[in-house]
């Protein structure tokens, strides 16, 4: 992502097939000065999405005790009744990406036939990874493989003809090796090709319609081939409002997870008391750091923080590989990919599932969460990917982060499973979910240092996500302007923190998950329609 002006970023290099429209970026915007501060906002998108968020914050704070069970019911209803829809959508996104890679459309270059990349591969991958998955890997890197292993090893349980266990597929009762294979396959399924395909589709659409077609860098532009000039009216307003709200709640969910894990780590290391108060203080602290990063600008803020965090993450990963069961991790990396390929058809099957708890409670929630993040991550990836061919873009966005996720889960989850199975170390399984990473590290040397690095990673991953997310929300709410005034970014960054605090007060992690699923559902429909639009747009482009 670059601090280029709007004109520099959107100007194509070489041949493109632009869309001829009279719409001017920012023509529906309200620009004003309030003292030293400037505003440049899309009147309807900013107003409606901003009011919706303010109203949500007010209602949740006013009726704290009443809303907590409501959040639980919302999440349960959506994941249990619409699991088939989320799983089917995830499969469609992967298939579309793979078809584009092998088709002649893969030769289209984002930004024009002569465009060159703005960033090196190293800088590009650092930003892809930090924006897309950082907090989730820290939170679930140990706990998810271990949870699937325990439930698979425990076998299935049935009451009144319905399975009540949480094991994936048919479980692997009493077979430690098979349970480990199944656990790692299920984990990779949740962190591999499917989530990155969600991000890739939207990112590709945004990059194509902005850099090649000359439309504003905002969600509605992706739908021009289907709706034509109507995208500048209420059809487009609704798409952009959904994108803003989905992104805000997706980010708030991640901030809530990050705060609960950082609080658990601080309690583990320094005895800081656990509870909502600590988590809220952490949210305020992280949001404050994000605000500093926002005001520093993109190349000075996000890019530098992403690269620092990537080095810290690699250092922690290498430490776990060297100090953990090294041979098991190295061989497990390839074995886990093989297990993933073997179990993928069954895991990705949306219909007739017996493992309802797993497919609804894990997979459907994850897909909704990834989709609620997709406007933010998609626009972020789009802005850093100018100059890449479609084939290079999809292969890199799908494969490189997926392999990094496999290695991370193999190292962290594999080490925790090995500690349990081979060493009889049960502290990890007995620890609360946010604490499991620190319990795993505690059994390795230099536990205090590595746990502290873990806390720093959680905080910085969210700072980069919050900073990038504020920019993306602001771009959409400013009608596609990429250089809108900084006070608007500050507004959205502040509100991300406020929403996270409100969700923690109104039901904790259940409330966070409920809002991610609720905003992910309508945006799934938007993304499915976007697949058609992206293919239509690519078919009209000249190929390098």
PDB file of N, CA, C and O in Angstrom, residues 87 91 169 185 189 194 337-351 353:
ATOM      1  N   UNK A  87     -20.489 -22.845   3.626  1.00  0.00           N
ATOM      2  CA  UNK A  87     -19.549 -23.832   3.096  1.00  0.00           C
ATOM      3  C   UNK A  87     -19.570 -23.866   1.570  1.00  0.00           C
ATOM      4  O   UNK A  87     -18.525 -23.947   0.928  1.00  0.00           O
ATOM      5  N   UNK A  91     -16.421 -22.940  -1.137  1.00  0.00           N
ATOM      6  CA  UNK A  91     -15.988 -23.825  -2.233  1.00  0.00           C
ATOM      7  C   UNK A  91     -16.010 -23.093  -3.577  1.00  0.00           C
ATOM      8  O   UNK A  91     -15.110 -23.251  -4.403  1.00  0.00           O
ATOM      9  N   UNK A 169     -15.515 -34.659  10.957  1.00  0.00           N
ATOM     10  CA  UNK A 169     -15.857 -35.857  10.183  1.00  0.00           C
ATOM     11  C   UNK A 169     -16.245 -37.013  11.108  1.00  0.00           C
ATOM     12  O   UNK A 169     -17.072 -36.834  12.001  1.00  0.00           O
ATOM     13  N   UNK A 185      -5.530 -31.620   9.392  1.00  0.00           N
ATOM     14  CA  UNK A 185      -6.254 -31.417   8.126  1.00  0.00           C
ATOM     15  C   UNK A 185      -7.391 -30.419   8.315  1.00  0.00           C
ATOM     16  O   UNK A 185      -7.604 -29.519   7.495  1.00  0.00           O
ATOM     17  N   UNK A 189      -7.644 -26.697   6.672  1.00  0.00           N
ATOM     18  CA  UNK A 189      -8.852 -26.366   5.894  1.00  0.00           C
ATOM     19  C   UNK A 189      -9.370 -24.977   6.276  1.00  0.00           C
ATOM     20  O   UNK A 189      -9.780 -24.195   5.429  1.00  0.00           O
ATOM     21  N   UNK A 194      -9.228 -21.831   1.334  1.00  0.00           N
ATOM     22  CA  UNK A 194     -10.577 -21.249   1.361  1.00  0.00           C
ATOM     23  C   UNK A 194     -10.600 -19.795   1.831  1.00  0.00           C
ATOM     24  O   UNK A 194     -11.158 -18.930   1.143  1.00  0.00           O
ATOM     25  N   UNK A 337       0.045 -31.527   4.967  1.00  0.00           N
ATOM     26  CA  UNK A 337      -0.488 -31.129   3.654  1.00  0.00           C
ATOM     27  C   UNK A 337      -1.142 -32.332   2.979  1.00  0.00           C
ATOM     28  O   UNK A 337      -2.228 -32.221   2.389  1.00  0.00           O
ATOM     29  N   UNK A 338      -0.493 -33.504   3.090  1.00  0.00           N
ATOM     30  CA  UNK A 338      -1.070 -34.726   2.507  1.00  0.00           C
ATOM     31  C   UNK A 338      -2.400 -35.067   3.175  1.00  0.00           C
ATOM     32  O   UNK A 338      -3.376 -35.436   2.492  1.00  0.00           O
ATOM     33  N   UNK A 339      -2.462 -34.930   4.505  1.00  0.00           N
ATOM     34  CA  UNK A 339      -3.718 -35.200   5.228  1.00  0.00           C
ATOM     35  C   UNK A 339      -4.813 -34.222   4.804  1.00  0.00           C
ATOM     36  O   UNK A 339      -5.979 -34.597   4.640  1.00  0.00           O
ATOM     37  N   UNK A 340      -4.414 -32.962   4.618  1.00  0.00           N
ATOM     38  CA  UNK A 340      -5.366 -31.928   4.170  1.00  0.00           C
ATOM     39  C   UNK A 340      -5.951 -32.292   2.811  1.00  0.00           C
ATOM     40  O   UNK A 340      -7.175 -32.243   2.614  1.00  0.00           O
ATOM     41  N   UNK A 341      -5.090 -32.686   1.876  1.00  0.00           N
ATOM     42  CA  UNK A 341      -5.563 -33.064   0.531  1.00  0.00           C
ATOM     43  C   UNK A 341      -6.489 -34.272   0.617  1.00  0.00           C
ATOM     44  O   UNK A 341      -7.531 -34.329  -0.047  1.00  0.00           O
ATOM     45  N   UNK A 342      -6.123 -35.225   1.467  1.00  0.00           N
ATOM     46  CA  UNK A 342      -6.932 -36.458   1.617  1.00  0.00           C
ATOM     47  C   UNK A 342      -8.327 -36.150   2.180  1.00  0.00           C
ATOM     48  O   UNK A 342      -9.336 -36.661   1.699  1.00  0.00           O
ATOM     49  N   UNK A 343      -8.386 -35.297   3.194  1.00  0.00           N
ATOM     50  CA  UNK A 343      -9.662 -35.039   3.880  1.00  0.00           C
ATOM     51  C   UNK A 343     -10.449 -33.861   3.297  1.00  0.00           C
ATOM     52  O   UNK A 343     -11.595 -33.644   3.694  1.00  0.00           O
ATOM     53  N   UNK A 344      -9.821 -33.108   2.379  1.00  0.00           N
ATOM     54  CA  UNK A 344     -10.462 -31.890   1.873  1.00  0.00           C
ATOM     55  C   UNK A 344     -11.855 -32.117   1.286  1.00  0.00           C
ATOM     56  O   UNK A 344     -12.790 -31.365   1.613  1.00  0.00           O
ATOM     57  N   UNK A 345     -12.058 -33.118   0.415  1.00  0.00           N
ATOM     58  CA  UNK A 345     -13.412 -33.287  -0.150  1.00  0.00           C
ATOM     59  C   UNK A 345     -14.488 -33.465   0.913  1.00  0.00           C
ATOM     60  O   UNK A 345     -15.583 -32.890   0.806  1.00  0.00           O
ATOM     61  N   UNK A 346     -14.184 -34.241   1.962  1.00  0.00           N
ATOM     62  CA  UNK A 346     -15.181 -34.461   3.027  1.00  0.00           C
ATOM     63  C   UNK A 346     -15.368 -33.205   3.878  1.00  0.00           C
ATOM     64  O   UNK A 346     -16.500 -32.851   4.240  1.00  0.00           O
ATOM     65  N   UNK A 347     -14.267 -32.505   4.183  1.00  0.00           N
ATOM     66  CA  UNK A 347     -14.358 -31.290   5.007  1.00  0.00           C
ATOM     67  C   UNK A 347     -15.106 -30.175   4.285  1.00  0.00           C
ATOM     68  O   UNK A 347     -15.815 -29.390   4.902  1.00  0.00           O
ATOM     69  N   UNK A 348     -14.946 -30.107   2.951  1.00  0.00           N
ATOM     70  CA  UNK A 348     -15.555 -29.030   2.173  1.00  0.00           C
ATOM     71  C   UNK A 348     -16.973 -29.359   1.718  1.00  0.00           C
ATOM     72  O   UNK A 348     -17.634 -28.515   1.113  1.00  0.00           O
ATOM     73  N   UNK A 349     -17.441 -30.563   2.026  1.00  0.00           N
ATOM     74  CA  UNK A 349     -18.791 -30.967   1.614  1.00  0.00           C
ATOM     75  C   UNK A 349     -19.845 -30.209   2.432  1.00  0.00           C
ATOM     76  O   UNK A 349     -19.889 -30.330   3.646  1.00  0.00           O
ATOM     77  N   UNK A 350     -20.724 -29.424   1.771  1.00  0.00           N
ATOM     78  CA  UNK A 350     -21.682 -28.609   2.537  1.00  0.00           C
ATOM     79  C   UNK A 350     -22.968 -29.343   2.940  1.00  0.00           C
ATOM     80  O   UNK A 350     -23.743 -28.806   3.723  1.00  0.00           O
ATOM     81  N   UNK A 351     -23.190 -30.559   2.424  1.00  0.00           N
ATOM     82  CA  UNK A 351     -24.497 -31.203   2.630  1.00  0.00           C
ATOM     83  C   UNK A 351     -24.359 -32.570   3.308  1.00  0.00           C
ATOM     84  O   UNK A 351     -23.358 -33.265   3.155  1.00  0.00           O
ATOM     85  N   UNK A 353     -23.944 -33.500   6.424  1.00  0.00           N
ATOM     86  CA  UNK A 353     -22.860 -33.677   7.396  1.00  0.00           C
ATOM     87  C   UNK A 353     -23.401 -34.248   8.703  1.00  0.00           C
ATOM     88  O   UNK A 353     -24.426 -33.802   9.212  1.00  0.00           O
TER      89      UNK A 353
END
